[in-house]
Coordinates of C-alpha atoms and ligand atoms in Angstrom, one line a residue:
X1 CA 58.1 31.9 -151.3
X2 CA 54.6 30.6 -152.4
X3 CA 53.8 29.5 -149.2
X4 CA 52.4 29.7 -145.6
X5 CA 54.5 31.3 -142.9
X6 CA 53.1 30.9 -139.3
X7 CA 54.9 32.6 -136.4
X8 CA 54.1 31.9 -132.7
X9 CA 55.5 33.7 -129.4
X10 CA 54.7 33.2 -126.4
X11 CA 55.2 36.8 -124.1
X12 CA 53.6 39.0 -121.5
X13 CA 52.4 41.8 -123.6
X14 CA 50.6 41.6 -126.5
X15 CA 51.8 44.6 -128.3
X16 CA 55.4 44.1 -128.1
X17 CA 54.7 40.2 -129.4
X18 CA 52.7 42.0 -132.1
X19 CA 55.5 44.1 -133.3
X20 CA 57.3 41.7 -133.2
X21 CA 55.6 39.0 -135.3
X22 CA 54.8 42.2 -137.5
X23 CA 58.6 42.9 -138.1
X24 CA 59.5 38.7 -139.2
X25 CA 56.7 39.3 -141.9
X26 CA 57.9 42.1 -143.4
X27 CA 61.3 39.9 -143.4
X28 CA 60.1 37.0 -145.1
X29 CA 58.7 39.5 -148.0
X30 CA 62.0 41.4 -148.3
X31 CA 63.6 37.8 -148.5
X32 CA 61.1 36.8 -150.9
X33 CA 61.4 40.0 -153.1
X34 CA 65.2 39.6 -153.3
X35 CA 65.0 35.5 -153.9
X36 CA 62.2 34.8 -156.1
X37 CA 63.2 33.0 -159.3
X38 CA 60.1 34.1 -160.5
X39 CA 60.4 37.8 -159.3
X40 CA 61.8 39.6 -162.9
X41 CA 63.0 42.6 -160.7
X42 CA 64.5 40.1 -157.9
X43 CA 68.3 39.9 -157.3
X44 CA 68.5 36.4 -157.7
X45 CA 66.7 36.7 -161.1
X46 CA 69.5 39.5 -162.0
X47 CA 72.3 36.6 -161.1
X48 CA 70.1 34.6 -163.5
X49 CA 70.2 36.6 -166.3
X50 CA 73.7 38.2 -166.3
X51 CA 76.2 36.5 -164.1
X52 CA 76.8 34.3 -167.4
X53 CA 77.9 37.3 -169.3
X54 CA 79.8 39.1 -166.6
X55 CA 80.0 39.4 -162.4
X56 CA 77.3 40.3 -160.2
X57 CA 77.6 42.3 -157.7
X58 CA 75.6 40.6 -155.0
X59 CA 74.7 41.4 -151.0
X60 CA 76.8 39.7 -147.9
X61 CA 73.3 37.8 -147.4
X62 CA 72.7 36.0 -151.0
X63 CA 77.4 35.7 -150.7
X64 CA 76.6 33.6 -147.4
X65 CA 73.5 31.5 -148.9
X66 CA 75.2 30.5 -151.8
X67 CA 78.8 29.8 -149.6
X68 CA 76.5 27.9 -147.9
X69 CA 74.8 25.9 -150.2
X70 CA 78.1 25.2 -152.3
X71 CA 79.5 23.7 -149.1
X72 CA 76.4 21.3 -149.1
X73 CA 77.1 20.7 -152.9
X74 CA 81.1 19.5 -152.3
X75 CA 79.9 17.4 -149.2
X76 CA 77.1 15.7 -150.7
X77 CA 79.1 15.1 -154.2
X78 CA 76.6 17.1 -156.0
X79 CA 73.5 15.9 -154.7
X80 CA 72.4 19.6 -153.6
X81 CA 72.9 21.8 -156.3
X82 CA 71.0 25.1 -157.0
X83 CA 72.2 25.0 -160.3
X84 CA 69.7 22.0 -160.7
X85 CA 67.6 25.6 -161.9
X86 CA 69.3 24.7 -164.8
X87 CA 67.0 22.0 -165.4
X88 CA 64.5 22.9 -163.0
X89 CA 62.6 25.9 -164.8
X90 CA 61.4 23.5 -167.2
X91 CA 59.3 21.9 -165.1
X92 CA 55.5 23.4 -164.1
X93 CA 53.8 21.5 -161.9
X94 CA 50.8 23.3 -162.4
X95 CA 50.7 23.5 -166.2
X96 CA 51.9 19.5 -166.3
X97 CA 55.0 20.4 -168.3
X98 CA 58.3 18.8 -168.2
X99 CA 61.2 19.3 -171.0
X100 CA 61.1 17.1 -173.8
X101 CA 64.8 14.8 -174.0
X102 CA 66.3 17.1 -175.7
X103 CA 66.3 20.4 -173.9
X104 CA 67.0 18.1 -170.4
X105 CA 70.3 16.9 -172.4
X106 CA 70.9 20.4 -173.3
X107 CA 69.7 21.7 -169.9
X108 CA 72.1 18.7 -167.7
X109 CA 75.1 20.7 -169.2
X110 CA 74.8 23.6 -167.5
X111 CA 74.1 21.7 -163.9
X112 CA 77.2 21.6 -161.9
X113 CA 77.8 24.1 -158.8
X114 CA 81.4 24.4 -160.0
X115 CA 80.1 26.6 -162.7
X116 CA 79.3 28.6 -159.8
X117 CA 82.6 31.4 -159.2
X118 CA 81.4 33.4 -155.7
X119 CA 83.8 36.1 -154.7
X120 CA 84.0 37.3 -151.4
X121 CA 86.1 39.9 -152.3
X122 CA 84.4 41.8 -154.7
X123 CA 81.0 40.6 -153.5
X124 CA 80.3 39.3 -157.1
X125 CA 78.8 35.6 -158.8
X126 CA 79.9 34.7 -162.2
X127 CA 79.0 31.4 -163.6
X128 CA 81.9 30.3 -166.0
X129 CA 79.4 28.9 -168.5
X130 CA 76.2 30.5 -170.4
X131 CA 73.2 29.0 -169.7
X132 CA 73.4 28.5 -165.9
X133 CA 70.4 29.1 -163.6
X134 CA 70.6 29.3 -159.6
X135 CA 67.4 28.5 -157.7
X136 CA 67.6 29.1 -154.1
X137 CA 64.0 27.0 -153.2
X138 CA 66.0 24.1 -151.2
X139 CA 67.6 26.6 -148.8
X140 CA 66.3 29.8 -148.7
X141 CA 63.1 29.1 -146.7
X142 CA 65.4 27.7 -143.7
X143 CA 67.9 31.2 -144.3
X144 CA 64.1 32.6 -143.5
X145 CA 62.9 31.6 -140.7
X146 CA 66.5 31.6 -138.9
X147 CA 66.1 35.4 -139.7
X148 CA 62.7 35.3 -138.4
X149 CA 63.9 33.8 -134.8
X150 CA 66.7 36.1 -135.1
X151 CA 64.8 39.2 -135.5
X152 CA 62.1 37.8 -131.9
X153 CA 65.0 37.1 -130.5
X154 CA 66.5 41.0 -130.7
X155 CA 63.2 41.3 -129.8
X156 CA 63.2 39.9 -126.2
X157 CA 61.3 36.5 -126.8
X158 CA 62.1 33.6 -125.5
X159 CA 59.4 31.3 -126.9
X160 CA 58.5 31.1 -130.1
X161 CA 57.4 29.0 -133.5
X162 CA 58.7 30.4 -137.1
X163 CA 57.5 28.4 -140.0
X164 CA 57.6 28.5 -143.8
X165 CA 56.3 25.6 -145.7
X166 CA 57.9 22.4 -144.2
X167 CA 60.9 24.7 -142.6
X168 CA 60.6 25.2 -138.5
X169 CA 62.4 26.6 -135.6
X170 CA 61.4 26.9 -132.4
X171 CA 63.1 29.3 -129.9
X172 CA 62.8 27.9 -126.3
X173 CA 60.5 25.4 -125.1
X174 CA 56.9 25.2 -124.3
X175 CA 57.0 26.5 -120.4
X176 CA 59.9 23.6 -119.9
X177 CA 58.4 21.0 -122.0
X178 CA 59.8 20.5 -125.9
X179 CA 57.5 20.8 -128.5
X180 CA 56.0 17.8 -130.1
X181 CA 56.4 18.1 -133.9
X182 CA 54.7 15.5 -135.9
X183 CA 56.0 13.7 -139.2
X184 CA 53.0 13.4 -141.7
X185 CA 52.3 10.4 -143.4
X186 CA 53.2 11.3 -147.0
X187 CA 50.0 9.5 -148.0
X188 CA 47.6 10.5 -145.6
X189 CA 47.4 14.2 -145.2
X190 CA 46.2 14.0 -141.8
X191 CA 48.1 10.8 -140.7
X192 CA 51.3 11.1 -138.6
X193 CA 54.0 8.6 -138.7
X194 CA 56.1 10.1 -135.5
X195 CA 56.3 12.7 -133.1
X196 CA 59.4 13.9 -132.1
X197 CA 60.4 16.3 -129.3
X198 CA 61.5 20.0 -129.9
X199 CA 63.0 22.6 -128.1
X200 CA 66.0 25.2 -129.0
X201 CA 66.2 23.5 -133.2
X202 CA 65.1 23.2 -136.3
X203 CA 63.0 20.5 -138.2
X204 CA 62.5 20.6 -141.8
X205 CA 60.3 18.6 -144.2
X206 CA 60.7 17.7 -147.8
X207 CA 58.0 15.5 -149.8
X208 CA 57.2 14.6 -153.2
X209 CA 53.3 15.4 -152.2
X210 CA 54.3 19.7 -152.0
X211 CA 54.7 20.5 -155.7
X212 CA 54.1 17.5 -157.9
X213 CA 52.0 16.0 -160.9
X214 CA 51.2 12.4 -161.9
X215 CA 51.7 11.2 -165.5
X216 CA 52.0 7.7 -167.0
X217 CA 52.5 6.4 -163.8
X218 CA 55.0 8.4 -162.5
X219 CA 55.5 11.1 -159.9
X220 CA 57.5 14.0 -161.7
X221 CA 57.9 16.4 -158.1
X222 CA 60.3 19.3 -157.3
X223 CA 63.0 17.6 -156.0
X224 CA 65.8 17.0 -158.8
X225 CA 68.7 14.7 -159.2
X226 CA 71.7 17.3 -160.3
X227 CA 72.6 14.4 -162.8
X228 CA 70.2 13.6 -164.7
X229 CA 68.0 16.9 -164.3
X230 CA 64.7 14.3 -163.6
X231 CA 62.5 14.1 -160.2
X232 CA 64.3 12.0 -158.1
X233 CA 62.7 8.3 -157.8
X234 CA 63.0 6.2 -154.4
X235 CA 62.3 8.4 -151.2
X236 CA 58.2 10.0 -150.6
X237 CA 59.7 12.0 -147.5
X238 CA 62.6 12.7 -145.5
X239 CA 62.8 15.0 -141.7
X240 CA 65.9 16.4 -140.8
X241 CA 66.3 17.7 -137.2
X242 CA 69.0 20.1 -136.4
X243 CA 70.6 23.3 -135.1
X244 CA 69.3 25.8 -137.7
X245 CA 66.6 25.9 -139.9
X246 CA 69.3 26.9 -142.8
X247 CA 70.9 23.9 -141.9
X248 CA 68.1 21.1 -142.0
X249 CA 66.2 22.8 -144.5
X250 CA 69.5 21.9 -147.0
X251 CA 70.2 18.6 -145.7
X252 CA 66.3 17.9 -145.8
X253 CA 66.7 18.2 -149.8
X254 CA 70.0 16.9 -150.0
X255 CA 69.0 13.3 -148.3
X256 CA 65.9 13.2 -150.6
X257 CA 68.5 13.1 -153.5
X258 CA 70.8 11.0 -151.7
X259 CA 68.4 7.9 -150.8
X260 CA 68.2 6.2 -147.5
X261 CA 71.2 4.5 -147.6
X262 CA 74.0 7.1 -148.6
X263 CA 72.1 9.7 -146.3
X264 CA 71.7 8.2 -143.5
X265 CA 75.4 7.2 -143.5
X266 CA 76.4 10.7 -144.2
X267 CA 73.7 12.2 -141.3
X268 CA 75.2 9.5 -138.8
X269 CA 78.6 10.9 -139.2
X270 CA 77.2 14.2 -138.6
X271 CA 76.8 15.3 -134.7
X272 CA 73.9 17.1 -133.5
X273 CA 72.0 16.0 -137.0
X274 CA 69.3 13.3 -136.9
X275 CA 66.5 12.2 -139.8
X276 CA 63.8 9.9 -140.8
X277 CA 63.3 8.6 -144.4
X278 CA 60.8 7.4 -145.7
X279 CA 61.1 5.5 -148.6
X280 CA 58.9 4.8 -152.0
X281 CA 57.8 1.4 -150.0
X282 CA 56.0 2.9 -147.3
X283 CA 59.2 2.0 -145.0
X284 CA 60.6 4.6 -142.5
X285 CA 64.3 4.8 -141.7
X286 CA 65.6 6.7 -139.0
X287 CA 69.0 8.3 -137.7
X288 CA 71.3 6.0 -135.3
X289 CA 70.7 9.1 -132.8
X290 CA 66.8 8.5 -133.1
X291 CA 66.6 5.0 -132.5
X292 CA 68.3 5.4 -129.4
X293 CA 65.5 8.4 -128.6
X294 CA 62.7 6.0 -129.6
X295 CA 64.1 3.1 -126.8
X296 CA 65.1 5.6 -123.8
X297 CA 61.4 6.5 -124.4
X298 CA 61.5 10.4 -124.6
X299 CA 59.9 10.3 -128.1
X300 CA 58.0 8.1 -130.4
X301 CA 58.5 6.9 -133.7
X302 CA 56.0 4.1 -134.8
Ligands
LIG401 P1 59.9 22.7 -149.8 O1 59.9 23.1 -148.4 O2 59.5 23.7 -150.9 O3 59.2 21.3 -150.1 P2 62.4 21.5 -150.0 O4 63.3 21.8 -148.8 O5 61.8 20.1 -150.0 O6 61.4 22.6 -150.1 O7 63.3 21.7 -151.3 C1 62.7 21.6 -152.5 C2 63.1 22.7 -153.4 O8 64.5 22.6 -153.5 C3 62.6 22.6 -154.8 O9 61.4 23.3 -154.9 C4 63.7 23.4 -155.5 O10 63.5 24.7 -155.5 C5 65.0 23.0 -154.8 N1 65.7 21.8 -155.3 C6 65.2 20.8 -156.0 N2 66.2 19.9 -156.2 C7 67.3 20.4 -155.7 C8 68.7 19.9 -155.6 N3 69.1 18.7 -156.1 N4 69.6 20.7 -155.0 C9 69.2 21.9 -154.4 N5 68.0 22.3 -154.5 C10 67.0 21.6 -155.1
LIG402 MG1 65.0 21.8 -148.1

């Protein structure tokens, strides 16, 4: 997943808790081996390479990712897309290299989940047009670490931290108290802008500072509008808390590409969903449910 995963529990013996930290990393690798874009012998890089020519026969687990994230797609409009892959393996942040104009006209044909055909039937992906790449990086770190409480959960815990990259879920609370998650500053690395209370959900983070590189003045980071197949401009950072980690790990990229305005709006009309937003001015904008947190006084957001 080319990042750090952290798992915490909280139990009475040490060996079981072991295992059972043990047993969530072995998940996140056999999540990461089947998921990889960059994995040649991954399944998701088989989807890649021949559901334009013919159907792939996929697992229940990649069927329900993908049914998930083409629900995002048709209730953002398009502003989550995994087929932003299209577009998106041009890019290397850490060679500098973007596509020149005309491979990104050639590339913003093939974005559009509704090239996309899943069939729950057969258990197959076909993509209706040649060309099309999936990428899974804006939702399959959330799927992760839901497995991960999942698996501590089978395992008798009953407090624990799963994190990958800026995707956590805490299971519990902290002997009756919630956890207090910070919001980092997006230009301070140490800096936090809030703290917000945790127990029994899911908080994901997505910033312009995690994969990025700066050229002629502008940021070119991992997070893609679908239409024109460019970093999006606008937002530094947006938090998402929620139920599931599958869950705000999507809307955490989705709300990047959908600005303060339409995303808030959309996250308002959403129960047990809040976020903050940070825009390209330094300015923080937060959820109608979080303002009211921030008065009662049970969290803080400067
Ligand atoms: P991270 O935790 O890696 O910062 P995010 O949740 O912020 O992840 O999502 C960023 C990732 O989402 C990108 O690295 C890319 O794989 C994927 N992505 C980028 N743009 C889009 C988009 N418009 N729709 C869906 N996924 C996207
Ligand atoms: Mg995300």
């Amino acid at each position: 997943m080319g990042t750090q995963v952290r798992v915490e529990v909280w139990h009475e013996n040490e060996t079981t808790a072991s295992r059972a930290i043990a047993e969530v990393m072995a998940e996140m690798r056999r999540i990461d081996a089947a998921m990889s874009p960059f994995k040649p012998g991954s399944l998701l890089s088989r989807i890649n390479r021949d559901a334009g020519f013919e159907p792939v026969v996929i697992t229940s687990e990649l069927l329900e990712i993908i049914g998930r994230a083409q629900a995002m797609s048709r209730l953002t409009k398009g502003a989550f897309d995994i087929t932003f892959a299209s577009a998106g393996h041009l890019y290397n942040y850490r060679h500098k290299r973007k596509p020149t104009d005309r491979q990104l006209k050639q590339a913003r044909q093939v974005i559009d989940y509704r090239l996309i055909q899943l069939d729950p039937e057969t258990k197959t992906i076909r993509f209706t047009r040649k060309g099309v790449r999936i990428d899974l990086g804006g939702i399959a770190k959330g799927y992760a670490v839901d497995r991960g409480i999942a698996l501590l959960k089978q395992a008798g815990m009953t407090s624990a931290l799963v994190s990958a990259g800026g995707d956590s879920r805490i299971l519990g609370d902290r002997r009756g108290r919630p956890w207090m998650m910070g919001v980092r500053d997006p230009n301070k690395p140490k800096a936090m802008v809030a703290i917000l209370p945790i127990a029994n959900e899911a908080i994901s983070t997505s910033g312009d500072y995690e994969r990025y590189f700066d050229e002629g003045g502008q940021r070119y980071h991992h997070i893609l509008n679908p239409r024109t197949g460019t970093p999006v401009q606008g937002v530094q950072a947006v938090t998402v808390i929620g139920p599931d980690a599958m869950t705000t790990d999507a809307w955490s990229t989705s709300l990047f590409v959908l600005g303060v305005e339409a995303g808030l709006s959309l996250v308002n009309q959403t129960p047990g969903l809040e976020a903050i937003i940070i825009d390209a001015r330094d300015r923080l904008h937060a959820s109608s449910g979080l303002q009211r947190l921030t008065t009662s006084g049970a969290g803080k957001v400067q």
